[in-house]
Amino acid sequence: MEINTQLKTLADKITLLKDKIETEESTKHAFVLPFINILGYDTFNPTEVVPEFTADIGLKKGEKVDYAVFQDGVPILIVECKNWKENLSVHNSQLFRYFHVSKTRFALLTNGIIYQFFTDLEEKNKMDNKPFLEFDVTNLKENVIVEIAKFHKSSFDVTNIVNNASSLKYIQEIRKQINDELTNPSNEFVKLFANKVYAGRLTEKVMEEFKDLVSKGFSQFVGDKINDRLNAALNKEAQKQQEDRVETKEDESRVYTSEEELEAYRIVVAILRRKLPTNRIVYRDTQSYFGILLDDNNRKPLCRLHLNGGKKYIGLFNDNKTESRQAIQTIDDIYLFEKELLETVGLYAE
């Protein structure tokens, strides 16, 4: 079983069990130890995974960290666990104190859901304050799984991980900064763009206006990029669906799907993708209307578009699946019915 499949299985287990887990000890056994197993280490082998790992630190004797993972008799990872309900904080963590006296280059702080991996990029033998790798095991992206796999027993390489850790850490921090700036732009960030497009003096009032403009500008830019990729995918899918219909329906030659209908379909998908995967939103063109269905099921109409006559309409459906036509001037008016379209999805909740 590949590591991504194992991680998905663990994520499903966490979602199913977490509300029944009350203690830190239960968190360790239900969530953390299975994760260590996924990395290829035998949690039942005391030469590989040592629970309650003890090391004397100066005058402090007998302090214990939850686990130490060994390879070839040397600790390669120390692990401190919290209850899954707790927020993680490295302040006053035993990891700091153990890190500089152990031979390991890596430390892990986790509550079984959030995982934070640390090393000593900033000062040798002193654990960094911020992790170089952090993730939610129930919401993993492919690039993160690649980094997790580097800790697997079969491919563990200290030099390789440390060399890559710096890039990971700073990219992670940069992404957080970008998110902060887009959510609540700083004065420095606003000035950077305002100075390029505004010739007047940047008074307090002007800055306040540009703060909102910069935030909206970036949101629209990101939205356009997402829509461009979505439209490219939809165009490909629309082309495939059209080709399939030509091959399987004898009367297809009498139905012409216009570019306007396809663009209207993309608008409906852009609205409904907030509640549905795009592959569940399917169109069927007929001579009398352009229908958009859930799961390509005629009994689950999401809306109908009437665009080929002199006047344009969107057909919406109520609880009884009765169509109600609403006049539109252009296909952009479909956005005015966002609420009704999203409510229609609720009629078919599964």
Short mmCIF file of C-alpha atoms in Angstrom, two decimals, residues 47-330:
data_model
loop_
_atom_site.label_atom_id
_atom_site.label_comp_id
_atom_site.label_asym_id
_atom_site.label_seq_id
_atom_site.Cartn_x
_atom_site.Cartn_y
_atom_site.Cartn_z
CA THR A 47 14.87 -0.61 19.19
CA GLU A 48 13.03 1.48 16.60
CA VAL A 49 10.40 3.40 18.54
CA VAL A 50 11.13 4.19 22.19
CA PRO A 51 8.20 5.52 24.24
CA GLU A 52 8.82 7.86 27.17
CA PHE A 53 12.34 8.55 25.92
CA THR A 54 14.50 9.88 28.77
CA ALA A 55 17.67 11.95 28.68
CA ASP A 56 19.39 13.85 31.48
CA ILE A 57 19.53 17.56 30.73
CA GLY A 58 21.94 19.41 32.97
CA LEU A 59 20.56 19.46 36.48
CA LYS A 60 17.16 18.36 35.21
CA LYS A 61 16.87 14.60 35.54
CA GLY A 62 14.25 12.19 34.29
CA GLU A 63 12.39 14.41 31.84
CA LYS A 64 10.71 12.43 29.12
CA VAL A 65 9.67 13.09 25.56
CA ASP A 66 6.81 10.95 24.25
CA TYR A 67 8.68 9.00 21.57
CA ALA A 68 12.09 8.73 19.97
CA VAL A 69 12.44 7.05 16.59
CA PHE A 70 15.75 5.23 16.09
CA GLN A 71 17.60 4.04 13.05
CA ASP A 72 20.81 2.01 13.36
CA GLY A 73 20.85 2.67 17.10
CA VAL A 74 20.76 6.46 16.68
CA PRO A 75 17.73 8.69 17.40
CA ILE A 76 16.62 10.37 14.17
CA LEU A 77 13.35 11.93 15.35
CA ILE A 78 11.95 12.91 18.74
CA VAL A 79 8.20 13.29 19.07
CA GLU A 80 6.09 15.25 21.52
CA CYS A 81 2.33 14.65 21.49
CA LYS A 82 -0.68 16.67 22.62
CA ASN A 83 -4.37 15.88 22.86
CA TRP A 84 -5.99 16.31 19.43
CA LYS A 85 -8.17 19.10 20.86
CA GLU A 86 -5.14 21.18 21.90
CA ASN A 87 -3.50 23.91 19.86
CA LEU A 88 0.19 23.28 19.34
CA SER A 89 2.80 25.53 20.89
CA VAL A 90 6.53 24.96 21.11
CA HIS A 91 6.87 27.36 24.03
CA ASN A 92 8.25 25.55 27.06
CA SER A 93 8.32 22.41 24.97
CA GLN A 94 10.51 19.52 26.05
CA LEU A 95 11.51 19.28 22.41
CA PHE A 96 13.69 22.39 22.80
CA ARG A 97 15.51 20.93 25.76
CA TYR A 98 15.98 17.47 24.24
CA PHE A 99 16.99 18.65 20.82
CA HIS A 100 20.40 20.09 21.71
CA VAL A 101 21.48 17.10 23.81
CA SER A 102 20.31 14.38 21.42
CA LYS A 103 21.96 13.39 18.17
CA THR A 104 18.77 13.93 16.19
CA ARG A 105 18.37 16.69 13.61
CA PHE A 106 14.58 16.50 13.63
CA ALA A 107 11.78 17.01 16.13
CA LEU A 108 8.06 16.54 15.68
CA LEU A 109 5.28 18.27 17.62
CA THR A 110 1.80 16.90 16.92
CA ASN A 111 -1.72 16.56 18.24
CA GLY A 112 -2.36 13.66 15.86
CA ILE A 113 -3.97 15.94 13.29
CA ILE A 114 -1.57 18.86 12.91
CA TYR A 115 2.07 17.88 12.44
CA GLN A 116 4.99 20.30 12.84
CA PHE A 117 8.52 19.18 11.92
CA PHE A 118 11.49 21.19 13.24
CA THR A 119 15.24 21.24 12.65
CA ASP A 120 18.14 23.61 13.38
CA LEU A 121 18.45 25.83 10.32
CA GLU A 122 19.08 29.10 12.18
CA GLU A 123 21.54 27.97 14.84
CA LYS A 124 23.26 24.59 14.93
CA ASN A 125 22.06 22.18 17.63
CA LYS A 126 19.31 24.61 18.66
CA MET A 127 15.81 23.85 17.47
CA ASP A 128 14.21 26.58 15.35
CA ASN A 129 11.18 28.38 16.73
CA LYS A 130 9.20 27.73 13.56
CA PRO A 131 8.66 24.40 11.78
CA PHE A 132 10.02 23.80 8.30
CA LEU A 133 7.12 21.48 7.52
CA GLU A 134 3.58 21.79 8.85
CA PHE A 135 0.42 20.06 7.67
CA ASP A 136 -3.03 18.82 8.60
CA VAL A 137 -3.04 15.07 7.99
CA THR A 138 -6.77 15.17 7.18
CA ASN A 139 -6.21 17.71 4.39
CA LEU A 140 -3.03 16.76 2.56
CA LYS A 141 -1.83 18.05 -0.79
CA GLU A 142 0.33 16.00 -3.13
CA ASN A 143 3.44 18.15 -2.63
CA VAL A 144 3.22 17.67 1.15
CA ILE A 145 2.91 13.90 0.81
CA VAL A 146 6.17 13.97 -1.15
CA GLU A 147 7.88 15.68 1.82
CA ILE A 148 6.37 13.26 4.34
CA ALA A 149 7.65 10.33 2.28
CA LYS A 150 11.22 11.57 2.78
CA PHE A 151 10.91 10.55 6.45
CA HIS A 152 10.03 6.97 5.51
CA LYS A 153 12.46 4.41 6.87
CA SER A 154 13.27 3.13 3.38
CA SER A 155 14.35 6.53 2.05
CA PHE A 156 15.38 8.53 5.10
CA ASP A 157 18.38 10.76 4.33
CA VAL A 158 19.32 13.46 6.85
CA THR A 159 21.32 15.55 4.39
CA ASN A 160 18.61 15.47 1.73
CA ILE A 161 15.89 16.55 4.18
CA VAL A 162 17.98 19.29 5.83
CA ASN A 163 19.07 20.72 2.47
CA ASN A 164 15.44 20.98 1.41
CA ALA A 165 14.15 22.16 4.80
CA SER A 166 15.30 25.74 4.32
CA SER A 167 13.31 26.17 1.11
CA LEU A 168 10.25 24.52 2.66
CA LYS A 169 10.37 26.70 5.75
CA TYR A 170 10.73 30.02 3.98
CA ILE A 171 8.24 29.20 1.23
CA GLN A 172 5.78 28.29 3.97
CA GLU A 173 6.42 31.59 5.74
CA ILE A 174 6.15 33.53 2.48
CA ARG A 175 2.81 31.90 1.71
CA LYS A 176 1.55 32.93 5.15
CA GLN A 177 2.72 36.50 4.55
CA ILE A 178 1.00 36.58 1.15
CA ASN A 179 -2.21 35.35 2.73
CA ASP A 180 -1.96 38.00 5.47
CA GLU A 181 -1.34 40.75 2.93
CA LEU A 182 -4.26 39.68 0.75
CA THR A 183 -6.57 39.43 3.75
CA ASN A 184 -5.46 42.61 5.49
CA PRO A 185 -2.90 44.57 3.41
CA SER A 186 -0.20 46.42 5.32
CA ASN A 187 0.62 50.06 4.58
CA GLU A 188 3.91 49.03 2.95
CA PHE A 189 2.10 46.60 0.65
CA VAL A 190 -0.56 49.17 -0.28
CA LYS A 191 2.08 51.84 -0.98
CA LEU A 192 3.95 49.47 -3.28
CA PHE A 193 1.02 49.43 -5.69
CA ALA A 194 -0.52 52.82 -5.00
CA ASN A 195 2.76 54.54 -5.92
CA LYS A 196 2.72 52.80 -9.29
CA VAL A 197 -0.82 53.82 -10.28
CA TYR A 198 -1.59 57.01 -8.32
CA ALA A 199 0.20 60.25 -9.07
CA GLY A 200 -1.11 62.28 -6.13
CA ARG A 201 -0.08 62.47 -2.51
CA LEU A 202 -0.82 59.35 -0.48
CA THR A 203 -2.85 60.89 2.31
CA GLU A 204 -4.43 58.82 5.05
CA LYS A 205 -7.76 58.92 3.21
CA VAL A 206 -6.18 57.86 -0.08
CA MET A 207 -4.32 55.03 1.64
CA GLU A 208 -7.54 53.78 3.19
CA GLU A 209 -9.19 53.73 -0.24
CA PHE A 210 -6.25 51.96 -1.84
CA LYS A 211 -6.15 49.37 0.94
CA ASP A 212 -9.58 48.21 -0.19
CA LEU A 213 -8.66 48.50 -3.89
CA VAL A 214 -5.48 46.46 -3.51
CA SER A 215 -7.35 43.73 -1.63
CA LYS A 216 -10.11 43.60 -4.26
CA GLY A 217 -7.60 43.75 -7.10
CA PHE A 218 -5.70 40.72 -5.85
CA SER A 219 -8.90 38.80 -5.12
CA GLN A 220 -10.10 39.43 -8.67
CA PHE A 221 -6.71 38.50 -10.10
CA VAL A 222 -6.67 35.19 -8.23
CA GLY A 223 -10.31 34.56 -9.19
CA ASP A 224 -9.55 35.18 -12.86
CA LYS A 225 -6.63 32.75 -12.77
CA ILE A 226 -8.84 30.08 -11.22
CA ASN A 227 -11.58 30.72 -13.79
CA ASP A 228 -9.08 30.53 -16.65
CA ARG A 229 -8.00 27.08 -15.52
CA LEU A 230 -11.59 26.04 -14.89
CA ASN A 231 -12.69 27.27 -18.32
CA ALA A 232 -9.85 25.40 -20.01
CA ALA A 233 -10.90 22.20 -18.24
CA LEU A 234 -14.57 22.81 -19.02
CA ASN A 235 -13.82 23.49 -22.68
CA LYS A 236 -12.03 20.17 -22.88
CA GLU A 237 -14.87 18.37 -21.11
CA ALA A 238 -17.49 20.16 -23.20
CA GLN A 239 -15.70 19.15 -26.37
CA LYS A 240 -15.55 15.53 -25.20
CA GLN A 241 -19.25 15.50 -24.26
CA GLN A 242 -20.17 17.00 -27.60
CA GLU A 243 -18.11 14.40 -29.46
CA ASP A 244 -19.72 11.60 -27.43
CA ARG A 245 -23.20 12.81 -28.26
CA VAL A 246 -22.37 12.97 -31.96
CA GLU A 247 -21.30 9.33 -31.84
CA THR A 248 -24.23 8.00 -29.80
CA LYS A 249 -27.29 10.02 -30.84
CA GLU A 250 -28.68 9.76 -34.33
CA ASP A 251 -30.54 13.06 -34.09
CA GLU A 252 -27.55 14.98 -32.75
CA SER A 253 -27.07 16.62 -36.14
CA ARG A 254 -30.21 18.68 -35.47
CA VAL A 255 -28.81 20.10 -32.19
CA TYR A 256 -26.15 22.80 -32.23
CA THR A 257 -24.45 23.81 -29.00
CA SER A 258 -23.47 27.45 -29.33
CA GLU A 259 -20.49 29.12 -27.70
CA GLU A 260 -22.96 31.29 -25.76
CA GLU A 261 -24.55 28.16 -24.25
CA LEU A 262 -21.15 26.80 -23.28
CA GLU A 263 -20.19 30.11 -21.69
CA ALA A 264 -23.49 30.10 -19.77
CA TYR A 265 -22.69 26.54 -18.62
CA ARG A 266 -19.33 27.72 -17.32
CA ILE A 267 -21.03 30.47 -15.32
CA VAL A 268 -23.42 27.94 -13.72
CA VAL A 269 -20.48 25.66 -12.89
CA ALA A 270 -18.56 28.59 -11.37
CA ILE A 271 -21.53 29.23 -9.07
CA LEU A 272 -22.34 25.62 -8.16
CA ARG A 273 -18.74 24.44 -7.63
CA ARG A 274 -19.01 25.97 -4.14
CA LYS A 275 -21.24 23.01 -3.27
CA LEU A 276 -20.52 20.43 -5.94
CA PRO A 277 -17.48 18.86 -7.63
CA THR A 278 -17.41 20.11 -11.21
CA ASN A 279 -17.57 16.57 -12.63
CA ARG A 280 -21.09 16.20 -11.20
CA ILE A 281 -22.43 19.20 -13.15
CA VAL A 282 -23.30 17.97 -16.66
CA TYR A 283 -25.09 19.63 -19.56
CA ARG A 284 -27.42 18.13 -22.17
CA ASP A 285 -28.35 20.18 -25.17
CA THR A 286 -31.73 19.62 -26.85
CA GLN A 287 -33.59 21.34 -29.65
CA SER A 288 -35.84 23.17 -27.20
CA TYR A 289 -33.50 24.04 -24.31
CA PHE A 290 -30.00 23.68 -22.89
CA GLY A 291 -30.29 21.60 -19.70
CA ILE A 292 -27.83 21.40 -16.81
CA LEU A 293 -28.17 18.31 -14.63
CA LEU A 294 -26.73 16.82 -11.46
CA ASP A 295 -24.87 13.57 -12.20
CA ASP A 296 -26.22 13.57 -15.79
CA ASN A 297 -29.59 12.53 -14.32
CA ASN A 298 -32.77 13.87 -15.97
CA ARG A 299 -34.55 13.60 -12.63
CA LYS A 300 -32.06 16.03 -11.08
CA PRO A 301 -32.31 19.22 -13.15
CA LEU A 302 -30.25 22.12 -11.81
CA CYS A 303 -31.51 24.65 -14.36
CA ARG A 304 -32.44 25.09 -18.00
CA LEU A 305 -31.24 27.80 -20.34
CA HIS A 306 -33.34 29.10 -23.22
CA LEU A 307 -30.95 31.16 -25.31
CA ASN A 308 -31.79 30.44 -28.96
CA GLY A 309 -35.03 32.45 -29.27
CA GLY A 310 -35.60 36.17 -29.53
CA LYS A 311 -35.65 36.46 -25.72
CA LYS A 312 -33.37 34.71 -23.25
CA TYR A 313 -34.55 32.86 -20.14
CA ILE A 314 -33.15 30.81 -17.30
CA GLY A 315 -35.39 28.04 -16.02
CA LEU A 316 -35.21 27.48 -12.25
CA PHE A 317 -36.70 24.56 -10.31
CA ASN A 318 -38.70 24.51 -7.06
CA ASP A 319 -39.34 21.70 -4.56
CA ASN A 320 -41.77 20.04 -6.98
CA LYS A 321 -39.19 20.25 -9.79
CA THR A 322 -41.46 22.63 -11.64
CA GLU A 323 -39.65 24.98 -13.98
CA SER A 324 -40.05 28.72 -13.51
CA ARG A 325 -38.64 30.85 -16.32
CA GLN A 326 -36.90 34.13 -15.52
CA ALA A 327 -36.00 36.58 -18.26
CA ILE A 328 -32.34 37.56 -18.64
CA GLN A 329 -30.78 40.18 -20.90
CA THR A 330 -27.37 38.52 -21.18
#
